[in-house]
Short mmCIF file of C-alpha atoms and ligand atoms in Angstrom, two decimals:
data_model
loop_
_atom_site.label_atom_id
_atom_site.label_comp_id
_atom_site.label_asym_id
_atom_site.label_seq_id
_atom_site.Cartn_x
_atom_site.Cartn_y
_atom_site.Cartn_z
CA MET B 138 51.01 207.24 57.24
CA GLY B 139 52.59 205.56 53.60
CA THR B 140 55.35 203.46 52.49
CA ASP B 141 58.31 204.94 53.10
CA MET B 142 61.14 203.49 51.41
CA SER B 143 63.35 205.28 52.82
CA ARG B 144 62.95 204.20 55.64
CA TRP B 145 62.15 200.92 54.82
CA PRO B 146 63.74 199.67 51.55
CA TYR B 147 63.29 196.03 52.07
CA PRO B 148 60.84 193.55 51.65
CA ARG B 149 56.93 193.87 53.42
CA VAL B 150 56.44 190.65 53.67
CA VAL B 151 58.66 188.62 55.11
CA ALA B 152 58.12 184.88 55.87
CA HIS B 153 58.95 183.45 59.89
CA ARG B 154 61.81 181.22 60.20
CA GLY B 155 61.86 180.53 56.38
CA GLY B 156 57.88 179.47 55.64
CA GLY B 157 56.03 179.98 58.13
CA THR B 158 53.79 176.65 59.20
CA LEU B 159 54.52 175.30 55.78
CA ALA B 160 57.69 173.96 56.15
CA PRO B 161 60.41 172.95 59.07
CA GLU B 162 61.21 176.43 60.82
CA ASN B 163 64.24 177.09 60.75
CA THR B 164 65.78 174.82 58.03
CA LEU B 165 67.16 175.27 54.37
CA ALA B 166 63.74 173.74 53.25
CA ALA B 167 61.99 176.11 54.31
CA ILE B 168 63.93 179.27 52.94
CA ARG B 169 63.45 176.89 49.84
CA HIS B 170 59.27 177.18 50.20
CA GLY B 171 59.21 180.73 51.11
CA ALA B 172 61.17 181.67 48.03
CA SER B 173 58.87 178.92 46.13
CA MET B 174 55.99 181.22 47.81
CA GLY B 175 57.11 184.00 45.79
CA PHE B 176 58.48 185.73 48.80
CA ARG B 177 61.63 187.88 48.37
CA GLY B 178 62.45 188.10 52.27
CA VAL B 179 63.22 185.65 55.27
CA GLU B 180 63.33 185.91 58.88
CA PHE B 181 65.26 183.06 60.83
CA ASP B 182 66.81 182.37 64.40
CA VAL B 183 70.69 182.26 65.11
CA MET B 184 72.24 180.48 68.02
CA LEU B 185 75.68 179.06 68.74
CA ALA B 186 76.32 175.30 69.08
CA ARG B 187 78.69 174.70 71.78
CA ASP B 188 81.71 174.65 69.31
CA GLY B 189 80.49 178.38 68.39
CA THR B 190 79.10 177.01 65.52
CA PRO B 191 76.06 179.10 64.57
CA ILE B 192 72.74 177.78 63.24
CA LEU B 193 69.60 177.97 62.94
CA ILE B 194 67.19 177.37 65.53
CA HIS B 195 64.49 179.26 68.00
CA ASP B 196 64.38 177.14 71.15
CA GLU B 197 67.15 176.65 73.30
CA THR B 198 66.81 172.93 73.38
CA LEU B 199 66.33 170.40 70.96
CA GLU B 200 63.09 168.43 71.54
CA ARG B 201 60.43 170.22 69.80
CA THR B 202 61.87 170.98 66.10
CA THR B 203 64.49 167.92 66.01
CA SER B 204 64.85 164.21 66.85
CA GLY B 205 67.32 165.35 69.31
CA HIS B 206 67.11 165.89 72.88
CA GLY B 207 69.31 168.41 74.99
CA SER B 208 70.18 171.82 74.92
CA VAL B 209 72.04 173.72 72.15
CA PRO B 210 74.91 175.51 73.80
CA ALA B 211 75.85 171.99 75.24
CA LEU B 212 76.13 170.04 71.97
CA ASP B 213 78.84 170.37 69.10
CA TYR B 214 76.96 171.31 66.10
CA ALA B 215 78.34 167.79 64.95
CA ASP B 216 75.87 165.78 67.28
CA ILE B 217 73.22 168.21 66.05
CA GLU B 218 73.38 168.26 62.55
CA ARG B 219 73.02 164.06 62.87
CA PHE B 220 69.10 165.03 64.17
CA ASP B 221 66.39 165.18 61.70
CA ALA B 222 64.75 168.63 61.68
CA GLY B 223 61.87 168.43 59.19
CA GLY B 224 60.39 164.92 60.12
CA TRP B 225 58.52 166.68 63.29
CA HIS B 226 56.46 168.91 60.44
CA SER B 227 55.51 166.51 58.18
CA GLY B 228 56.99 163.05 56.65
CA SER B 229 57.80 164.64 53.27
CA PHE B 230 60.27 167.23 55.14
CA ARG B 231 61.89 163.83 57.07
CA GLY B 232 65.70 164.13 56.99
CA GLU B 233 66.05 167.95 57.11
CA ARG B 234 68.82 168.97 59.06
CA VAL B 235 69.37 171.95 61.16
CA PRO B 236 71.41 174.48 59.13
CA THR B 237 74.54 176.70 59.90
CA PHE B 238 73.87 180.44 59.42
CA VAL B 239 76.51 180.15 56.72
CA ALA B 240 74.64 177.42 54.87
CA ALA B 241 71.02 179.20 55.40
CA ALA B 242 72.74 183.06 54.53
CA ASN B 243 73.90 181.29 50.72
CA LEU B 244 71.25 179.87 50.43
CA CYS B 245 69.35 183.26 50.30
CA ARG B 246 71.86 184.82 48.26
CA GLU B 247 71.86 182.59 45.43
CA LEU B 248 67.81 182.76 45.83
CA GLY B 249 68.28 186.40 46.21
CA LEU B 250 66.23 186.67 49.31
CA TRP B 251 66.64 189.53 51.72
CA ALA B 252 66.89 188.20 55.10
CA ASN B 253 66.39 189.50 58.97
CA VAL B 254 68.46 187.65 60.88
CA GLU B 255 67.23 187.18 64.17
CA ILE B 256 70.07 186.69 66.29
CA LYS B 257 68.40 184.72 69.43
CA PRO B 258 71.49 183.54 72.11
CA ALA B 259 71.03 180.84 74.49
CA LYS B 260 70.96 181.91 77.96
CA GLY B 261 74.28 183.32 78.94
CA TYR B 262 75.65 183.61 75.02
CA GLU B 263 74.37 187.14 74.32
CA VAL B 264 77.49 188.51 73.76
CA GLN B 265 79.20 186.03 72.04
CA THR B 266 76.16 185.12 69.48
CA GLY B 267 75.91 188.77 68.89
CA ARG B 268 79.82 188.56 67.92
CA VAL B 269 79.64 185.80 65.61
CA ALA B 270 76.54 186.60 63.82
CA ALA B 271 77.21 190.43 63.02
CA GLN B 272 80.39 189.45 61.83
CA LEU B 273 79.17 186.85 59.58
CA THR B 274 76.06 188.71 58.38
CA LEU B 275 78.62 191.41 57.01
CA ASP B 276 81.14 188.47 55.53
CA LEU B 277 77.99 186.74 54.15
CA TRP B 278 76.72 189.43 52.55
CA ARG B 279 79.30 191.04 51.43
CA GLY B 280 78.05 193.23 47.93
CA ALA B 281 74.76 192.54 48.34
CA PRO B 282 72.20 194.76 46.77
CA LEU B 283 70.04 194.64 50.35
CA GLN B 284 72.24 193.99 53.05
CA PRO B 285 69.72 191.81 55.96
CA VAL B 286 68.87 193.40 59.10
CA VAL B 287 69.88 192.01 62.16
CA SER B 288 67.59 191.95 65.24
CA SER B 289 67.48 190.64 68.41
CA PHE B 290 65.33 190.76 71.78
CA SER B 291 68.64 191.14 73.54
CA VAL B 292 70.22 194.44 74.43
CA ASP B 293 73.94 192.75 74.91
CA SER B 294 73.38 191.30 71.69
CA LEU B 295 72.84 194.11 69.75
CA GLU B 296 75.72 196.39 71.65
CA MET B 297 78.40 193.81 70.10
CA ALA B 298 76.52 194.05 66.62
CA ARG B 299 77.03 197.27 66.66
CA GLN B 300 80.30 197.21 67.84
CA VAL B 301 82.00 194.56 65.35
CA ALA B 302 79.25 195.89 62.58
CA PRO B 303 78.61 199.22 63.03
CA GLY B 304 77.09 200.14 59.68
CA LEU B 305 74.88 196.85 59.55
CA PRO B 306 71.14 197.96 60.17
CA ARG B 307 69.73 197.03 63.27
CA GLY B 308 66.63 196.12 64.79
CA LEU B 309 65.51 195.82 68.47
CA LEU B 310 62.40 193.54 69.17
CA VAL B 311 60.19 194.07 71.86
CA SER B 312 56.88 191.86 73.10
CA LYS B 313 55.05 195.11 74.56
CA ILE B 314 57.06 198.67 73.14
CA PRO B 315 57.99 199.78 76.56
CA PRO B 316 58.01 203.48 78.04
CA ASP B 317 61.31 204.04 76.95
CA TRP B 318 61.66 202.87 73.67
CA GLU B 319 62.71 205.64 72.10
CA ALA B 320 66.09 205.66 74.75
CA ARG B 321 66.25 202.41 74.22
CA MET B 322 66.51 202.54 70.36
CA GLU B 323 68.46 206.17 70.23
CA LYS B 324 71.09 204.11 72.63
CA LEU B 325 71.28 201.27 70.21
CA GLY B 326 71.45 202.53 67.02
CA CYS B 327 68.02 201.10 65.92
CA VAL B 328 66.44 201.34 62.58
CA ALA B 329 63.89 199.50 63.06
CA LEU B 330 61.30 198.41 66.10
CA HIS B 331 60.07 195.08 65.87
CA CYS B 332 56.87 194.65 67.73
CA ASN B 333 54.05 191.87 68.88
CA TYR B 334 51.34 193.45 66.58
CA LYS B 335 49.01 192.31 69.08
CA GLU B 336 50.53 195.12 71.58
CA LEU B 337 50.34 197.87 69.06
CA THR B 338 48.16 201.00 68.49
CA GLU B 339 47.88 203.56 65.65
CA ALA B 340 49.26 205.94 68.45
CA LEU B 341 52.32 203.99 69.07
CA ALA B 342 53.04 203.39 64.87
CA GLY B 343 52.81 207.22 64.55
CA SER B 344 54.76 208.03 67.31
CA VAL B 345 57.31 205.43 66.16
CA HIS B 346 57.23 206.76 62.44
CA ALA B 347 57.51 210.49 64.01
CA ALA B 348 60.62 209.41 65.76
CA GLY B 349 62.28 208.42 62.52
CA TYR B 350 62.22 204.60 63.03
CA ALA B 351 60.74 202.01 60.60
CA LEU B 352 58.11 199.35 62.43
CA LEU B 353 57.86 195.35 61.67
CA CYS B 354 55.50 193.67 63.30
CA TRP B 355 55.43 189.77 63.77
CA THR B 356 53.93 186.88 63.93
CA VAL B 357 50.38 188.47 61.73
CA ASN B 358 48.61 185.76 60.58
CA ASP B 359 45.43 186.94 59.46
CA PRO B 360 44.98 189.00 56.20
CA VAL B 361 42.46 191.27 58.52
CA ASP B 362 44.87 192.10 60.88
CA ALA B 363 47.89 192.76 58.46
CA ALA B 364 45.69 195.21 56.34
CA ARG B 365 45.06 197.10 59.67
CA LEU B 366 49.15 197.35 60.39
CA PHE B 367 49.82 198.42 56.75
CA GLU B 368 46.95 201.24 57.08
CA TRP B 369 48.61 201.92 60.48
CA GLY B 370 51.47 202.46 57.92
CA VAL B 371 53.84 199.64 59.30
CA ASP B 372 56.96 199.20 57.15
CA CYS B 373 56.70 195.25 57.55
CA ILE B 374 54.72 192.28 58.87
CA VAL B 375 56.24 188.93 59.71
CA THR B 376 54.37 186.11 58.72
CA ASP B 377 53.93 182.22 59.19
CA ARG B 378 50.63 182.07 56.95
CA LEU B 379 52.44 182.51 53.52
CA ASP B 380 49.41 180.87 52.08
CA LEU B 381 47.25 183.90 53.43
CA ILE B 382 49.18 186.39 53.52
CA GLY B 383 50.84 186.76 50.05
CA ALA B 384 54.54 188.56 49.54
CA ASP B 385 52.80 191.22 47.89
CA PHE B 386 49.80 191.79 50.36
CA GLN B 387 48.60 195.43 50.11
CA GLY B 388 46.02 195.12 52.30
O1 G3P K 213 61.59 188.39 64.63
C1 G3P K 213 60.33 187.84 64.84
C2 G3P K 213 59.81 186.85 65.53
O2 G3P K 213 60.45 185.91 65.03
C3 G3P K 213 60.45 187.04 66.73
O3 G3P K 213 59.96 185.87 67.87
O4 G3P K 213 59.89 183.84 69.11
O5 G3P K 213 59.40 183.69 66.49
O6 G3P K 213 61.44 184.44 67.53
P1 G3P K 213 60.10 184.46 67.93
MG1 MG K 214 61.94 184.42 65.12
#
């Protein structure tokens, strides 16, 4: 199955968490790095700090990717932004901060990057995070040539995103494609299914496309896997290895 631009009018290779493994994840430096390597689309994770500020971070705790400690929803952004979010990766990124979603969105627009905004709520904040992330996505990308796709593992976040921004394209994130995927997609009004590439088969890819949905796979780091997925008609891959799978990778 070949490329269908009407199904997926977005970049086909997207940098995971901004710059993959080449820069500290979910930072402005990562987004700049992705862009500097020719990437036209980035994925990043959005969570709310205690004061409601949406920020880019993957884990609900700060330890792995910052110099701070504790839980993201237990701290205000004013506290979180003091921590170093780059030094864990390498010395050259020391001093990098956890960015706000607003700053990341502005940078994407400035660099002409498309975004896959992953709504990544801390436990118990699914509805609130969906509301804030979707509303801001709508506001921040107003007038952009390509709207972002907002995606989430959380059904509650996606339902809220649909309520506040019905016109914003949504992707349902799953690890393994569940047997009732089609009913879920329809119920949530999603345009794309975002799955772990390891759980995808050619037959499933065919069924998803036959039902009219786009298919995005994460996190694809081996060019052999990437080529096979594109052969199956997968519309988009998200990669950590920007050095091995370039923005124009075809297979
Ligand atoms: O959105 C694709 C991918 O980022 C989902 O998994 O854990 O890396 O956010 P994770
Ligand atoms: Mg993610």
